[in-house]
Amino acid sequence: RVRAYTKGRREKLGSAKREMLSLDKEVRDAVESFKLTAKSQGIEIELGELAPIRFAMELLDFELIILNLLSNAADATREKEKPRITVSLTPNYEQENKALATSNGGAVTEADLRRMEASVLESTKPDGLGLGLTIIRHLASLTLGRVDFSRNADGGLCARVTWPLPEVTPPTDNGTN
């Protein structure tokens, strides 16, 4: 259904809806929007490094990716004494990619990690359908992105969406290209 919806939307709108986004600005805006929802209540949402990265994609797709990541992180960390989510956007010049990451301190097991890495509609939440990760994966793949998960040092989860970097020169020590 997700693919059919996206395909239908693209056929109606055409592929010309991609625009050059300032991803750091879009992350800030999406986090501020998420903070207004009931799901964010009682959870500290912290902005980590937000590198000034520009990338061509549809704004709605990027917003849906961020909001689904935040929603999943909020669900995972809600039971903690001091729930916190950290959002970051960083380039990795050695691997030639950029990553949007959300980290939380929620409990995650090895079985949870394996289920999340699998491309099946299976949720780790008792009342979940597994659609959130499917949506994230599909929307990221439209711009050659991929989704992966790792365990944080504190036992929580880091969900990371990576996209290839355009051909750029990494900044030098003095901050210039």
Short mmCIF file of C-alpha atoms in Angstrom, two decimals:
data_model
loop_
_atom_site.label_atom_id
_atom_site.label_comp_id
_atom_site.label_asym_id
_atom_site.label_seq_id
_atom_site.Cartn_x
_atom_site.Cartn_y
_atom_site.Cartn_z
CA ARG A 1 0.00 0.00 0.00
CA VAL A 2 2.82 2.40 0.86
CA ARG A 3 4.45 1.82 -2.53
CA ALA A 4 1.11 2.21 -4.31
CA TYR A 5 0.37 5.44 -2.48
CA THR A 6 3.82 6.85 -3.22
CA LYS A 7 3.71 5.71 -6.84
CA GLY A 8 0.24 7.23 -7.29
CA ARG A 9 1.30 10.48 -5.66
CA ARG A 10 4.38 10.68 -7.89
CA GLU A 11 2.35 9.97 -11.03
CA LYS A 12 -0.08 12.78 -10.13
CA LEU A 13 2.58 15.27 -9.09
CA GLY A 14 5.40 14.12 -11.33
CA SER A 15 8.97 13.74 -10.16
CA ALA A 16 9.56 17.48 -10.44
CA LYS A 17 8.56 17.96 -6.79
CA ARG A 18 12.11 17.26 -5.61
CA GLU A 19 13.73 20.39 -4.34
CA MET A 20 17.06 21.28 -2.81
CA LEU A 21 16.47 21.13 0.94
CA SER A 22 18.58 22.47 3.76
CA LEU A 23 18.31 19.28 5.78
CA ASP A 24 19.45 20.90 9.04
CA LYS A 25 16.62 23.45 8.80
CA GLU A 26 14.10 20.74 7.95
CA VAL A 27 15.24 18.63 10.92
CA ARG A 28 14.81 21.62 13.27
CA ASP A 29 11.34 22.36 11.86
CA ALA A 30 10.21 18.73 12.10
CA VAL A 31 11.47 18.42 15.69
CA GLU A 32 9.59 21.61 16.64
CA SER A 33 6.43 20.22 15.01
CA PHE A 34 6.84 16.89 16.82
CA LYS A 35 7.24 18.70 20.15
CA LEU A 36 3.69 20.01 19.69
CA THR A 37 2.23 16.50 19.58
CA ALA A 38 0.89 14.53 22.53
CA LYS A 39 3.35 11.74 21.76
CA SER A 40 6.30 13.98 22.70
CA GLN A 41 4.94 14.99 26.11
CA GLY A 42 7.37 14.25 28.93
CA ILE A 43 10.23 13.42 26.56
CA GLU A 44 13.32 15.60 26.22
CA ILE A 45 14.22 15.99 22.56
CA GLU A 46 17.76 17.19 22.07
CA LEU A 47 19.35 18.37 18.84
CA GLY A 48 22.84 16.94 18.43
CA GLU A 49 25.13 17.96 15.60
CA LEU A 50 23.14 19.34 12.67
CA ALA A 51 25.59 19.82 9.82
CA PRO A 52 24.54 22.28 7.09
CA ILE A 53 23.76 19.71 4.41
CA ARG A 54 21.75 20.35 1.25
CA PHE A 55 20.08 17.50 -0.58
CA ALA A 56 17.50 17.14 -3.35
CA MET A 57 14.37 15.28 -2.30
CA GLU A 58 10.69 15.88 -1.70
CA LEU A 59 10.06 17.85 1.47
CA LEU A 60 7.06 15.72 2.48
CA ASP A 61 9.14 12.54 2.16
CA PHE A 62 11.89 13.94 4.40
CA GLU A 63 9.36 15.17 6.97
CA LEU A 64 7.66 11.76 7.05
CA ILE A 65 11.01 10.06 7.62
CA ILE A 66 11.89 12.35 10.53
CA LEU A 67 8.45 12.21 12.13
CA ASN A 68 8.31 8.40 11.91
CA LEU A 69 11.80 8.13 13.45
CA LEU A 70 10.77 10.48 16.29
CA SER A 71 7.51 8.63 16.86
CA ASN A 72 9.29 5.28 17.10
CA ALA A 73 11.94 6.72 19.42
CA ALA A 74 9.25 8.25 21.65
CA ASP A 75 7.49 4.88 21.93
CA ALA A 76 10.76 3.12 22.75
CA THR A 77 11.89 5.52 25.47
CA ARG A 78 8.60 6.47 27.11
CA GLU A 79 9.00 4.05 30.05
CA LYS A 80 12.40 5.43 31.08
CA GLU A 81 12.68 7.62 34.19
CA LYS A 82 14.04 10.55 32.15
CA PRO A 83 13.14 9.79 28.53
CA ARG A 84 15.34 11.53 25.98
CA ILE A 85 15.75 11.44 22.20
CA THR A 86 18.75 12.91 20.40
CA VAL A 87 18.53 13.85 16.71
CA SER A 88 21.63 14.48 14.60
CA LEU A 89 22.55 15.08 10.98
CA THR A 90 26.17 14.41 10.10
CA PRO A 91 28.33 13.89 7.03
CA ASN A 92 30.80 11.01 6.85
CA TYR A 93 33.35 11.93 4.21
CA GLU A 94 35.25 8.61 4.40
CA GLN A 95 32.08 6.62 3.66
CA GLU A 96 30.78 9.36 1.34
CA ASN A 97 27.39 9.55 2.99
CA LYS A 98 25.28 11.71 5.26
CA ALA A 99 23.24 10.33 8.12
CA LEU A 100 20.08 11.39 9.91
CA ALA A 101 20.04 9.62 13.26
CA THR A 102 17.73 9.39 16.24
CA SER A 103 19.01 7.87 19.47
CA ASN A 104 17.02 6.93 22.53
CA GLY A 105 17.62 5.20 25.84
CA GLY A 106 14.80 2.68 25.51
CA ALA A 107 15.31 -1.03 26.03
CA VAL A 108 16.24 -3.00 22.91
CA THR A 109 17.08 -6.69 22.61
CA GLU A 110 19.10 -8.50 19.96
CA ALA A 111 15.82 -10.01 18.71
CA ASP A 112 14.37 -6.48 18.37
CA LEU A 113 17.43 -5.41 16.34
CA ARG A 114 17.08 -8.43 14.02
CA ARG A 115 13.36 -7.73 13.47
CA MET A 116 14.05 -4.07 12.70
CA GLU A 117 16.80 -4.96 10.23
CA ALA A 118 14.49 -7.38 8.41
CA SER A 119 12.33 -5.92 5.67
CA VAL A 120 9.09 -7.43 6.95
CA LEU A 121 5.94 -5.84 8.28
CA GLU A 122 6.55 -6.85 11.87
CA SER A 123 6.54 -4.44 14.78
CA THR A 124 8.51 -4.63 18.00
CA LYS A 125 5.61 -2.79 19.69
CA PRO A 126 2.65 -4.77 21.06
CA ASP A 127 0.11 -2.59 19.21
CA GLY A 128 2.30 -1.69 16.21
CA LEU A 129 1.79 -2.74 12.61
CA GLY A 130 5.37 -2.32 11.40
CA LEU A 131 4.34 0.36 8.91
CA GLY A 132 6.55 3.14 10.30
CA LEU A 133 9.82 1.42 9.41
CA THR A 134 8.41 0.31 6.07
CA ILE A 135 7.51 3.92 5.24
CA ILE A 136 10.95 5.16 6.33
CA ARG A 137 12.74 2.50 4.27
CA HIS A 138 10.68 3.12 1.16
CA LEU A 139 10.91 6.92 1.24
CA ALA A 140 14.66 6.80 1.90
CA SER A 141 15.18 4.33 -0.96
CA LEU A 142 13.62 6.78 -3.42
CA THR A 143 16.78 8.89 -3.02
CA LEU A 144 19.23 5.95 -2.66
CA GLY A 145 19.00 6.02 1.13
CA ARG A 146 19.11 3.08 3.50
CA VAL A 147 18.09 2.45 7.11
CA ASP A 148 20.11 0.67 9.77
CA PHE A 149 20.04 0.23 13.53
CA SER A 150 22.63 -0.12 16.25
CA ARG A 151 22.65 -0.37 20.00
CA ASN A 152 23.77 2.67 22.00
CA ALA A 153 26.31 2.34 24.80
CA ASP A 154 23.46 2.94 27.30
CA GLY A 155 21.47 0.03 25.85
CA GLY A 156 19.13 2.21 23.80
CA LEU A 157 18.77 2.27 20.04
CA CYS A 158 20.18 4.44 17.29
CA ALA A 159 18.12 4.44 14.08
CA ARG A 160 20.12 5.85 11.18
CA VAL A 161 19.05 6.80 7.67
CA THR A 162 21.99 7.36 5.32
CA TRP A 163 22.14 8.85 1.86
CA PRO A 164 25.09 9.20 -0.52
CA LEU A 165 26.88 12.53 -0.34
CA PRO A 166 27.04 14.53 -3.54
CA GLU A 167 30.56 15.06 -4.78
CA VAL A 168 31.94 17.48 -2.22
CA THR A 169 35.29 18.27 -0.71
CA PRO A 170 35.46 17.78 3.06
CA PRO A 171 36.21 20.93 5.02
CA THR A 172 39.83 21.54 5.96
CA ASP A 173 40.99 22.12 9.53
CA ASN A 174 40.19 25.83 9.23
CA GLY A 175 36.61 25.05 8.17
CA THR A 176 36.93 25.90 4.46
CA ASN A 177 36.78 23.69 1.39
#
